Amino acid sequence: MPDLAAQQLHADPRLAQARQLIVDSLADAQQSIDRPRTADPDKAHAYQQQLDAFAKLRGGALPIPYLGSGLGNGPLVELLDGSVKYDMICGIGVHGLGHSDSGLINAGLDGALADAVMQGNLQQNSESKTLCDDLVERACRQGAKLAHCFLTTSGSMANDNALKIIFQKHAPADRIMAFGKCFSGRTLAMASVTDKAAYRDGLPETVKVGYLPFLKAGEVGKSIDSTIKHLDNHVARYAGRVAGVMFEMIQGEGGYNAGNAEYFTAVMSRCKELGLAVWVDEIQSFGRTSAPFAFQHYGLDDLIDVVSVGKMTQVCATLFTSDYNPRPGLISQTFTGASSQIFAAREVLQRLDEGGVFGTVGLNMTYRQRFAEELQAIHQRHPDKLGPSLFGEGTMIGFEVYDGDAGRTKAVMNRLYDLGVIAFLCGGDPLRLRFLPPVAVMQPGDVQAVCSLLEQALMDTTAA
Ligand SMILES: Cc1ncc(COP(=O)(O)O)c(C=O)c1O
């Protein structure tokens, strides 16, 4: 007889049977979600009414006209209008295991069976501790010294906590540095860090931020000199007042601009010489390169002090070295995450590891190559419509259509959506399209299917 009542519950064979019934029923329902499907004209009116009502309630239209039915199948998702689409954006990188994954549904059942819906700073179950262990263990695999992990509910909060930890350690320094075009979230503090005027329109400046120029493609040596010169100048101008530098190593919102190992090693090493905290925002890049963390992909393990993660991890977190452990009272929250999120996070981490996602020939890097080949072939056929370059890194895949013209790029995205592929925008001038594909649950043929719909969308928008 198990000694805890909870163990007794989890050992009950009726639970195993119930789980099996749920998974079987899921598999049956998923059978019809096997390829993209256009919307059902009979559902169009009701769908549009729901979208309009939702837009009214939230005070503005949704970024894309998406209302899910609640069921999907790997990279495919069913919407309430009866359409089935390839989801190549996954909530901007959240659904790393795609849609209606049976492992995640099982994790959700574990969450549902937990005694409380939400876990938080005052009361956490052992799965919260295990998740922190899982994240720290992965972060330290190549030698980083990240000893601590604090869970939280959004990427912006993980960044807010990172910033507080860094400021406390470097007090009375009151300035931070980041890179031009960075995106770090939407809290009041992060709206000051994010380098986009529209996202801080009408807001007071809450954090004093100096911006560094990012790596210019093909100009590594020059970029290193220029970034370090800006860094040195700023630190000299505000002597003793700069606490650290925030690195978004593969800029997401900014346009899928990726740095590289040589550039980051040089700039981060200079930060260390200047006594500044090195903070990496991995909220979009976690799980998308040849290693769990992009700082590992670039081999920067010795240089990192603080890391924020989110999106694919389901629960967001701030990881930091012992040197940065804040004094009691600085960070705390009612909610660290829902029980279901915490179980889901553990499932995602395990599946990424066991599913062959990482490594130089793991799924992330091989799927990037597959997309590169397909997109290159479209470029060869239509050099006026699709540009030759692939932006981003790993499964952060960016490309340019019609030289980044905003109107035509949006038209291609919308047409692609109607044809059955969800993509999204990034950058500004030029505007780009981005994919964040859930490669752990994809088949190579999906890449061809997605890219042939992209080619169709390009043809259709030319004709329009
Ligand atoms: C690099 C980066 N940092 C921070 C955030 C903010 O995360 P959240 O939207 O969960 O607050 C995002 C979200 O897109 C991001 O991509």
Short mmCIF file of C-alpha atoms and ligand atoms in Angstrom, two decimals:
data_model
loop_
_atom_site.label_atom_id
_atom_site.label_comp_id
_atom_site.label_asym_id
_atom_site.label_seq_id
_atom_site.Cartn_x
_atom_site.Cartn_y
_atom_site.Cartn_z
CA MET A 1 0.00 0.00 0.00
CA PRO A 2 1.59 3.40 -0.96
CA ASP A 3 2.19 5.55 2.13
CA LEU A 4 0.79 8.79 0.66
CA ALA A 5 -2.81 9.15 -0.44
CA ALA A 6 -1.56 10.94 -3.57
CA GLN A 7 0.54 7.90 -4.46
CA GLN A 8 -2.52 5.75 -4.01
CA LEU A 9 -4.43 7.97 -6.43
CA HIS A 10 -1.73 7.84 -9.09
CA ALA A 11 -1.35 4.05 -8.75
CA ASP A 12 -5.08 3.46 -9.24
CA PRO A 13 -5.51 1.33 -12.39
CA ARG A 14 -8.75 3.16 -13.20
CA LEU A 15 -6.70 6.27 -13.90
CA ALA A 16 -4.51 4.41 -16.38
CA GLN A 17 -7.64 3.11 -18.10
CA ALA A 18 -9.21 6.56 -18.19
CA ARG A 19 -6.05 8.04 -19.71
CA GLN A 20 -5.98 5.34 -22.36
CA LEU A 21 -9.64 5.98 -23.23
CA ILE A 22 -8.93 9.70 -23.59
CA VAL A 23 -5.89 9.15 -25.80
CA ASP A 24 -7.79 6.63 -27.97
CA SER A 25 -10.71 9.00 -28.36
CA LEU A 26 -8.30 11.80 -29.25
CA ALA A 27 -6.61 9.69 -31.92
CA ASP A 28 -10.00 8.85 -33.47
CA ALA A 29 -11.04 12.49 -33.63
CA GLN A 30 -7.67 13.52 -35.05
CA GLN A 31 -7.93 11.24 -38.04
CA SER A 32 -9.76 13.79 -40.15
CA ILE A 33 -7.13 16.45 -39.39
CA ASP A 34 -4.60 15.09 -41.82
CA ARG A 35 -4.04 17.90 -44.34
CA PRO A 36 -4.83 21.58 -44.82
CA ARG A 37 -8.44 22.38 -45.63
CA THR A 38 -10.00 25.69 -46.60
CA ALA A 39 -12.77 27.18 -44.48
CA ASP A 40 -16.33 25.87 -44.76
CA PRO A 41 -18.39 28.60 -46.51
CA ASP A 42 -21.42 27.66 -44.36
CA LYS A 43 -19.48 28.58 -41.24
CA ALA A 44 -18.02 31.82 -42.60
CA HIS A 45 -20.74 34.18 -41.38
CA ALA A 46 -20.90 32.84 -37.80
CA TYR A 47 -17.10 32.79 -37.65
CA GLN A 48 -16.82 36.41 -38.73
CA GLN A 49 -19.49 37.38 -36.18
CA GLN A 50 -17.47 35.75 -33.41
CA LEU A 51 -14.29 37.49 -34.57
CA ASP A 52 -16.06 40.86 -34.68
CA ALA A 53 -17.60 40.36 -31.23
CA PHE A 54 -14.20 39.34 -29.83
CA ALA A 55 -12.55 42.37 -31.41
CA LYS A 56 -15.15 44.61 -29.79
CA LEU A 57 -14.62 43.01 -26.39
CA ARG A 58 -10.86 43.25 -26.45
CA GLY A 59 -10.85 46.71 -27.94
CA GLY A 60 -9.23 45.87 -31.26
CA ALA A 61 -9.00 43.20 -33.94
CA LEU A 62 -6.99 40.05 -33.31
CA PRO A 63 -3.56 40.07 -35.00
CA ILE A 64 -4.70 37.13 -37.16
CA PRO A 65 -8.33 35.94 -37.58
CA TYR A 66 -7.74 32.78 -35.54
CA LEU A 67 -10.31 31.06 -33.34
CA GLY A 68 -9.26 27.47 -32.71
CA SER A 69 -11.75 24.63 -32.43
CA GLY A 70 -9.63 23.12 -29.64
CA LEU A 71 -8.27 20.23 -31.68
CA GLY A 72 -5.25 19.74 -33.88
CA ASN A 73 -2.85 17.06 -35.02
CA GLY A 74 0.89 17.80 -34.80
CA PRO A 75 1.65 20.80 -37.03
CA LEU A 76 -1.98 20.98 -38.19
CA VAL A 77 -4.71 22.85 -36.35
CA GLU A 78 -8.45 23.00 -36.85
CA LEU A 79 -10.21 26.36 -36.62
CA LEU A 80 -13.85 27.07 -35.82
CA ASP A 81 -14.49 28.04 -39.45
CA GLY A 82 -13.82 24.41 -40.40
CA SER A 83 -10.42 25.13 -41.91
CA VAL A 84 -7.32 23.10 -41.10
CA LYS A 85 -4.01 24.92 -41.30
CA TYR A 86 -0.33 24.18 -41.00
CA ASP A 87 0.64 26.12 -37.91
CA MET A 88 4.07 27.50 -38.73
CA ILE A 89 3.93 30.18 -36.05
CA CYS A 90 2.65 28.20 -33.03
CA GLY A 91 1.62 31.18 -30.90
CA ILE A 92 4.99 32.77 -31.79
CA GLY A 93 6.98 29.75 -30.79
CA VAL A 94 4.96 28.41 -27.87
CA HIS A 95 3.63 25.09 -29.20
CA GLY A 96 6.89 23.22 -29.67
CA LEU A 97 5.02 19.91 -29.73
CA GLY A 98 2.35 21.20 -32.08
CA HIS A 99 -1.37 20.70 -31.40
CA SER A 100 -3.29 18.11 -29.35
CA ASP A 101 -0.16 16.16 -28.52
CA SER A 102 -1.06 13.04 -26.52
CA GLY A 103 1.96 13.50 -24.21
CA LEU A 104 0.87 17.03 -23.40
CA ILE A 105 -2.71 15.90 -22.84
CA ASN A 106 -1.41 13.35 -20.37
CA ALA A 107 0.63 16.09 -18.69
CA GLY A 108 -2.56 18.16 -18.58
CA LEU A 109 -4.31 15.26 -16.83
CA ASP A 110 -1.51 15.18 -14.26
CA GLY A 111 -2.14 18.90 -13.78
CA ALA A 112 -5.88 18.36 -13.48
CA LEU A 113 -5.27 15.70 -10.83
CA ALA A 114 -3.06 18.00 -8.79
CA ASP A 115 -4.77 19.41 -5.73
CA ALA A 116 -4.66 23.01 -6.96
CA VAL A 117 -5.07 24.66 -10.34
CA MET A 118 -2.34 27.22 -9.73
CA GLN A 119 0.98 26.97 -7.95
CA GLY A 120 2.74 29.95 -6.50
CA ASN A 121 5.47 31.25 -4.32
CA LEU A 122 3.82 30.22 -1.04
CA GLN A 123 2.68 26.73 -2.02
CA GLN A 124 4.39 24.64 -4.65
CA ASN A 125 4.27 20.91 -5.27
CA SER A 126 7.31 18.79 -5.95
CA GLU A 127 6.82 19.08 -9.73
CA SER A 128 7.76 22.77 -9.48
CA LYS A 129 11.05 21.83 -7.86
CA THR A 130 11.67 19.14 -10.48
CA LEU A 131 11.00 21.61 -13.29
CA CYS A 132 13.57 24.02 -11.80
CA ASP A 133 16.04 21.10 -11.61
CA ASP A 134 15.31 20.21 -15.24
CA LEU A 135 15.93 23.77 -16.43
CA VAL A 136 19.12 24.27 -14.39
CA GLU A 137 20.49 20.89 -15.45
CA ARG A 138 19.96 21.73 -19.14
CA ALA A 139 21.39 25.23 -18.74
CA CYS A 140 24.58 23.87 -17.14
CA ARG A 141 25.19 20.99 -19.55
CA GLN A 142 28.08 22.70 -21.30
CA GLY A 143 29.55 24.31 -18.21
CA ALA A 144 27.49 27.43 -17.49
CA LYS A 145 27.29 28.30 -13.80
CA LEU A 146 23.53 28.93 -13.60
CA ALA A 147 22.69 27.66 -10.13
CA HIS A 148 19.21 29.10 -9.53
CA CYS A 149 15.83 29.14 -11.23
CA PHE A 150 12.78 31.24 -10.42
CA LEU A 151 9.52 30.36 -12.17
CA THR A 152 7.04 32.92 -13.39
CA THR A 153 4.00 33.44 -15.58
CA SER A 154 5.21 35.35 -18.65
CA GLY A 155 8.35 36.13 -20.57
CA SER A 156 8.03 39.78 -19.65
CA MET A 157 7.90 38.88 -15.95
CA ALA A 158 10.95 36.63 -16.35
CA ASN A 159 12.71 39.64 -17.86
CA ASP A 160 11.45 41.98 -15.14
CA ASN A 161 12.82 39.59 -12.52
CA ALA A 162 16.13 39.38 -14.41
CA LEU A 163 16.38 43.14 -14.48
CA LYS A 164 15.64 43.50 -10.76
CA ILE A 165 18.22 40.85 -9.89
CA ILE A 166 20.83 42.63 -12.00
CA PHE A 167 20.04 46.09 -10.63
CA GLN A 168 20.18 44.88 -7.02
CA LYS A 169 23.55 43.23 -7.57
CA HIS A 170 24.98 46.31 -9.29
CA ALA A 171 23.30 48.99 -7.11
CA PRO A 172 23.48 51.98 -7.29
CA ALA A 173 23.83 51.48 -11.06
CA ASP A 174 20.54 52.51 -12.65
CA ARG A 175 21.11 51.95 -16.36
CA ILE A 176 20.97 48.94 -18.62
CA MET A 177 22.12 48.40 -22.18
CA ALA A 178 20.39 46.47 -24.95
CA PHE A 179 20.58 46.26 -28.73
CA GLY A 180 18.82 48.32 -31.36
CA LYS A 181 15.56 46.64 -32.56
CA CYS A 182 15.41 44.33 -29.51
CA PHE A 183 12.11 43.09 -28.14
CA SER A 184 11.90 42.20 -24.47
CA GLY A 185 8.21 42.27 -23.61
CA ARG A 186 5.41 44.59 -22.64
CA THR A 187 5.47 45.32 -18.93
CA LEU A 188 6.13 48.98 -18.17
CA ALA A 189 9.81 48.20 -17.56
CA MET A 190 10.15 46.06 -20.67
CA ALA A 191 8.37 48.67 -22.82
CA SER A 192 11.33 50.91 -21.97
CA VAL A 193 13.86 48.24 -22.94
CA THR A 194 12.11 47.09 -26.15
CA ASP A 195 13.42 49.25 -28.98
CA LYS A 196 10.19 50.03 -30.76
CA ALA A 197 8.61 53.47 -30.48
CA ALA A 198 5.04 52.27 -31.09
CA TYR A 199 5.25 49.89 -28.12
CA ARG A 200 6.07 52.70 -25.70
CA ASP A 201 3.78 55.29 -27.22
CA GLY A 202 2.39 57.43 -24.41
CA LEU A 203 4.30 55.61 -21.67
CA PRO A 204 6.76 57.15 -19.21
CA GLU A 205 10.36 56.00 -19.41
CA THR A 206 10.80 53.60 -16.49
CA VAL A 207 14.28 52.22 -17.17
CA LYS A 208 17.23 54.12 -18.55
CA VAL A 209 18.46 52.17 -21.56
CA GLY A 210 21.41 52.71 -23.88
CA TYR A 211 21.35 50.90 -27.23
CA LEU A 212 24.17 49.10 -28.98
CA PRO A 213 24.31 48.41 -32.70
CA PHE A 214 23.75 44.71 -33.49
CA LEU A 215 25.84 42.53 -35.79
CA LYS A 216 25.56 43.60 -39.43
CA ALA A 217 25.36 40.56 -41.68
CA GLY A 218 28.71 39.85 -43.33
CA GLU A 219 30.58 42.48 -41.29
CA VAL A 220 31.67 40.66 -38.15
CA GLY A 221 34.97 42.42 -37.49
CA LYS A 222 33.55 45.88 -38.14
CA SER A 223 30.45 45.12 -36.06
CA ILE A 224 32.53 43.93 -33.10
CA ASP A 225 34.58 47.15 -33.22
CA SER A 226 31.51 49.32 -33.53
CA THR A 227 29.52 47.57 -30.75
CA ILE A 228 32.46 47.62 -28.35
CA LYS A 229 33.14 51.28 -29.13
CA HIS A 230 29.52 52.19 -28.33
CA LEU A 231 29.67 50.06 -25.17
CA ASP A 232 32.90 51.66 -23.96
CA ASN A 233 31.65 55.17 -24.70
CA HIS A 234 28.39 54.63 -22.86
CA VAL A 235 30.07 53.07 -19.84
CA ALA A 236 32.55 55.98 -19.73
CA ARG A 237 29.75 58.54 -20.07
CA TYR A 238 27.76 56.94 -17.22
CA ALA A 239 30.61 55.76 -15.04
CA GLY A 240 29.43 53.34 -12.33
CA ARG A 241 25.83 53.59 -13.51
CA VAL A 242 25.54 50.78 -16.08
CA ALA A 243 24.46 47.47 -14.51
CA GLY A 244 24.50 45.09 -17.46
CA VAL A 245 23.75 44.28 -21.07
CA MET A 246 20.73 42.41 -22.32
CA PHE A 247 21.33 40.18 -25.37
CA GLU A 248 18.50 38.92 -27.55
CA MET A 249 20.89 36.77 -29.57
CA ILE A 250 18.48 36.00 -32.40
CA GLN A 251 16.29 39.07 -32.66
CA GLY A 252 12.68 37.94 -33.11
CA GLU A 253 10.36 40.92 -33.42
CA GLY A 254 13.30 42.91 -34.82
CA GLY A 255 13.40 40.82 -38.01
CA TYR A 256 15.15 37.49 -37.33
CA ASN A 257 18.60 39.03 -37.21
CA ALA A 258 21.00 36.46 -35.78
CA GLY A 259 24.37 37.12 -34.20
CA ASN A 260 27.20 34.60 -34.23
CA ALA A 261 29.71 33.02 -31.86
CA GLU A 262 32.62 35.31 -32.71
CA TYR A 263 30.56 38.45 -32.30
CA PHE A 264 28.93 37.46 -29.00
CA THR A 265 32.17 36.12 -27.54
CA ALA A 266 33.93 39.43 -28.24
CA VAL A 267 31.12 41.67 -26.96
CA MET A 268 30.28 39.57 -23.89
CA SER A 269 33.96 39.28 -22.98
CA ARG A 270 34.19 43.07 -23.07
CA CYS A 271 31.13 43.28 -20.79
CA LYS A 272 32.95 41.02 -18.33
CA GLU A 273 36.06 43.21 -18.43
CA LEU A 274 33.86 46.22 -17.70
CA GLY A 275 32.17 44.41 -14.78
CA LEU A 276 28.72 44.37 -16.43
CA ALA A 277 26.12 41.63 -16.07
CA VAL A 278 25.64 39.48 -19.17
CA TRP A 279 21.94 38.72 -19.50
CA VAL A 280 20.51 36.65 -22.36
CA ASP A 281 16.84 36.77 -23.25
CA GLU A 282 16.07 33.27 -24.59
CA ILE A 283 12.32 33.61 -24.49
CA GLN A 284 11.95 32.98 -28.22
CA SER A 285 15.26 31.20 -28.88
CA PHE A 286 14.98 28.45 -26.24
CA GLY A 287 14.61 25.04 -27.89
CA ARG A 288 15.17 26.35 -31.41
CA THR A 289 18.87 25.82 -32.17
CA SER A 290 21.37 22.97 -31.93
CA ALA A 291 21.19 23.08 -28.11
CA PRO A 292 18.43 23.77 -25.59
CA PHE A 293 19.74 27.32 -25.11
CA ALA A 294 21.05 29.52 -27.93
CA PHE A 295 23.95 30.59 -25.67
CA GLN A 296 25.04 26.94 -25.80
CA HIS A 297 24.62 26.87 -29.58
CA TYR A 298 27.05 29.82 -29.74
CA GLY A 299 29.38 28.36 -27.06
CA LEU A 300 29.03 31.26 -24.60
CA ASP A 301 28.61 29.17 -21.45
CA ASP A 302 31.44 30.82 -19.51
CA LEU A 303 30.10 34.31 -20.06
CA ILE A 304 26.47 34.12 -18.95
CA ASP A 305 25.16 35.54 -15.63
CA VAL A 306 21.40 35.64 -16.10
CA VAL A 307 19.02 33.94 -18.56
CA SER A 308 15.32 34.40 -19.14
CA VAL A 309 13.25 31.70 -20.84
CA GLY A 310 9.62 31.34 -21.83
CA LYS A 311 7.31 30.43 -24.70
CA MET A 312 8.27 26.82 -25.55
CA THR A 313 9.06 26.11 -21.90
CA GLN A 314 5.35 26.72 -21.12
CA VAL A 315 6.31 28.08 -17.70
CA CYS A 316 8.63 31.08 -17.87
CA ALA A 317 11.73 31.36 -15.70
CA THR A 318 14.77 33.40 -14.77
CA LEU A 319 18.00 31.47 -14.23
CA PHE A 320 21.02 33.05 -12.56
CA THR A 321 24.41 32.30 -11.08
CA SER A 322 25.06 32.27 -7.32
CA ASP A 323 26.66 35.71 -7.65
CA TYR A 324 23.31 37.09 -8.75
CA ASN A 325 21.15 35.41 -6.11
CA PRO A 326 19.05 38.34 -4.85
CA ARG A 327 18.39 39.16 -1.21
CA PRO A 328 15.09 37.81 0.19
CA GLY A 329 12.09 39.89 -0.74
CA LEU A 330 13.15 41.07 -4.17
CA ILE A 331 11.31 38.50 -6.28
CA SER A 332 8.12 36.69 -5.37
CA GLN A 333 4.75 35.97 -6.97
CA THR A 334 1.28 34.63 -6.17
CA PHE A 335 1.37 32.55 -9.36
CA THR A 336 4.43 30.72 -10.68
CA GLY A 337 2.31 28.70 -13.11
CA ALA A 338 -0.72 26.44 -13.44
CA SER A 339 -0.15 22.84 -12.34
CA SER A 340 -0.95 21.71 -15.90
CA GLN A 341 1.66 24.14 -17.29
CA ILE A 342 4.30 22.79 -14.94
CA PHE A 343 3.68 19.18 -15.97
CA ALA A 344 3.53 20.28 -19.62
CA ALA A 345 6.87 22.09 -19.28
CA ARG A 346 8.53 18.93 -18.02
CA GLU A 347 7.03 16.91 -20.87
CA VAL A 348 8.28 19.44 -23.45
CA LEU A 349 11.82 19.47 -22.04
CA GLN A 350 11.98 15.69 -22.00
CA ARG A 351 10.56 15.28 -25.51
CA LEU A 352 12.93 17.85 -26.99
CA ASP A 353 15.84 15.93 -25.49
CA GLU A 354 14.64 12.46 -26.39
CA GLY A 355 13.20 13.38 -29.78
CA GLY A 356 16.56 14.20 -31.35
CA VAL A 357 15.81 17.90 -31.66
CA PHE A 358 19.28 19.08 -30.62
CA GLY A 359 22.77 18.52 -32.00
CA THR A 360 24.33 19.77 -35.21
CA VAL A 361 22.35 17.17 -37.17
CA GLY A 362 19.31 17.20 -34.89
CA LEU A 363 15.82 18.10 -36.06
CA ASN A 364 16.18 21.85 -35.52
CA MET A 365 19.19 22.20 -37.78
CA THR A 366 18.07 19.64 -40.38
CA TYR A 367 14.60 21.17 -40.70
CA ARG A 368 16.22 24.58 -41.13
CA GLN A 369 18.21 23.09 -43.99
CA ARG A 370 15.06 21.58 -45.52
CA PHE A 371 13.26 24.93 -45.39
CA ALA A 372 16.38 26.62 -46.80
CA GLU A 373 16.41 24.27 -49.79
CA GLU A 374 12.71 24.64 -50.52
CA LEU A 375 12.79 28.42 -50.18
CA GLN A 376 15.91 28.63 -52.32
CA ALA A 377 14.15 26.63 -55.04
CA ILE A 378 11.19 29.04 -54.94
CA HIS A 379 13.64 31.95 -55.13
CA GLN A 380 15.22 30.40 -58.24
CA ARG A 381 11.83 30.13 -59.88
CA HIS A 382 10.58 33.56 -58.72
CA PRO A 383 13.56 35.80 -57.89
CA ASP A 384 11.28 38.87 -58.05
CA LYS A 385 8.94 37.46 -55.39
CA LEU A 386 11.09 35.70 -52.77
CA GLY A 387 14.50 36.93 -51.65
CA PRO A 388 17.59 34.67 -51.56
CA SER A 389 18.43 35.00 -47.86
CA LEU A 390 17.28 32.94 -44.92
CA PHE A 391 17.19 34.90 -41.67
CA GLY A 392 17.20 33.74 -38.04
CA GLU A 393 18.81 30.56 -36.74
CA GLY A 394 17.65 26.96 -36.27
CA THR A 395 13.88 26.82 -36.35
CA MET A 396 13.53 30.59 -36.17
CA ILE A 397 13.09 30.92 -39.93
CA GLY A 398 12.74 34.33 -41.56
CA PHE A 399 12.51 35.28 -45.23
CA GLU A 400 11.70 38.30 -47.35
CA VAL A 401 9.06 38.55 -50.05
CA TYR A 402 8.85 41.45 -52.52
CA ASP A 403 11.98 43.06 -51.03
CA GLY A 404 10.26 43.48 -47.69
CA ASP A 405 7.53 45.77 -48.99
CA ALA A 406 5.03 46.03 -46.10
CA GLY A 407 1.78 45.93 -48.10
CA ARG A 408 2.76 43.01 -50.30
CA THR A 409 4.32 41.06 -47.42
CA LYS A 410 1.06 41.31 -45.47
CA ALA A 411 -0.91 40.32 -48.58
CA VAL A 412 1.24 37.18 -48.96
CA MET A 413 0.79 36.33 -45.27
CA ASN A 414 -3.00 36.73 -45.55
CA ARG A 415 -3.25 34.69 -48.74
CA LEU A 416 -1.06 32.00 -47.21
CA TYR A 417 -3.38 31.92 -44.22
CA ASP A 418 -6.42 31.37 -46.42
CA LEU A 419 -4.60 28.62 -48.30
CA GLY A 420 -3.74 26.84 -45.06
CA VAL A 421 -0.46 28.03 -43.51
CA ILE A 422 -0.17 30.32 -40.49
CA ALA A 423 2.89 32.57 -40.63
CA PHE A 424 3.60 35.94 -39.04
CA LEU A 425 5.52 39.15 -39.61
CA CYS A 426 8.77 40.40 -38.12
CA GLY A 427 11.07 43.35 -38.67
CA GLY A 428 9.82 46.64 -40.06
CA ASP A 429 11.85 48.09 -42.83
CA PRO A 430 12.19 45.61 -44.47
CA LEU A 431 9.21 43.65 -43.20
CA ARG A 432 9.79 39.88 -43.18
CA LEU A 433 7.78 36.69 -42.77
CA ARG A 434 8.66 34.22 -40.06
CA PHE A 435 8.02 30.56 -39.32
CA LEU A 436 8.50 28.90 -35.93
CA PRO A 437 7.68 25.32 -36.97
CA PRO A 438 7.06 22.56 -34.39
CA VAL A 439 9.70 20.26 -35.89
CA ALA A 440 9.49 17.68 -33.09
CA VAL A 441 6.10 16.64 -34.49
CA MET A 442 6.65 17.22 -38.22
CA GLN A 443 7.45 14.98 -41.16
CA PRO A 444 9.84 16.07 -43.94
CA GLY A 445 6.91 16.11 -46.41
CA ASP A 446 5.28 18.88 -44.35
CA VAL A 447 8.06 21.27 -45.40
CA GLN A 448 7.31 20.68 -49.08
CA ALA A 449 3.58 21.04 -48.48
CA VAL A 450 4.04 24.34 -46.61
CA CYS A 451 6.45 25.73 -49.20
CA SER A 452 4.27 24.80 -52.13
CA LEU A 453 1.40 26.72 -50.50
CA LEU A 454 3.79 29.63 -50.03
CA GLU A 455 4.63 29.52 -53.73
CA GLN A 456 0.92 29.47 -54.52
CA ALA A 457 0.36 32.49 -52.24
CA LEU A 458 3.16 34.35 -54.03
CA MET A 459 1.60 33.60 -57.42
CA ASP A 460 -1.85 34.62 -56.23
CA THR A 461 -0.65 37.92 -54.79
CA THR A 462 1.17 38.78 -58.00
CA ALA A 463 -2.03 38.25 -59.88
CA ALA A 464 -4.04 40.38 -57.42
C1 LIG B 1 12.72 37.75 -27.06
C2 LIG B 1 11.45 37.97 -26.28
N1 LIG B 1 11.51 38.49 -25.05
C3 LIG B 1 10.41 38.70 -24.31
C4 LIG B 1 9.17 38.37 -24.78
C5 LIG B 1 7.96 38.62 -23.93
O1 LIG B 1 7.35 37.44 -23.54
P1 LIG B 1 5.82 37.42 -23.09
O2 LIG B 1 5.01 37.83 -24.28
O3 LIG B 1 5.56 36.01 -22.65
O4 LIG B 1 5.67 38.40 -21.97
C6 LIG B 1 9.05 37.84 -26.07
C7 LIG B 1 7.72 37.54 -26.62
O5 LIG B 1 7.48 37.55 -27.82
C8 LIG B 1 10.22 37.63 -26.84
O6 LIG B 1 10.16 37.13 -28.08
#
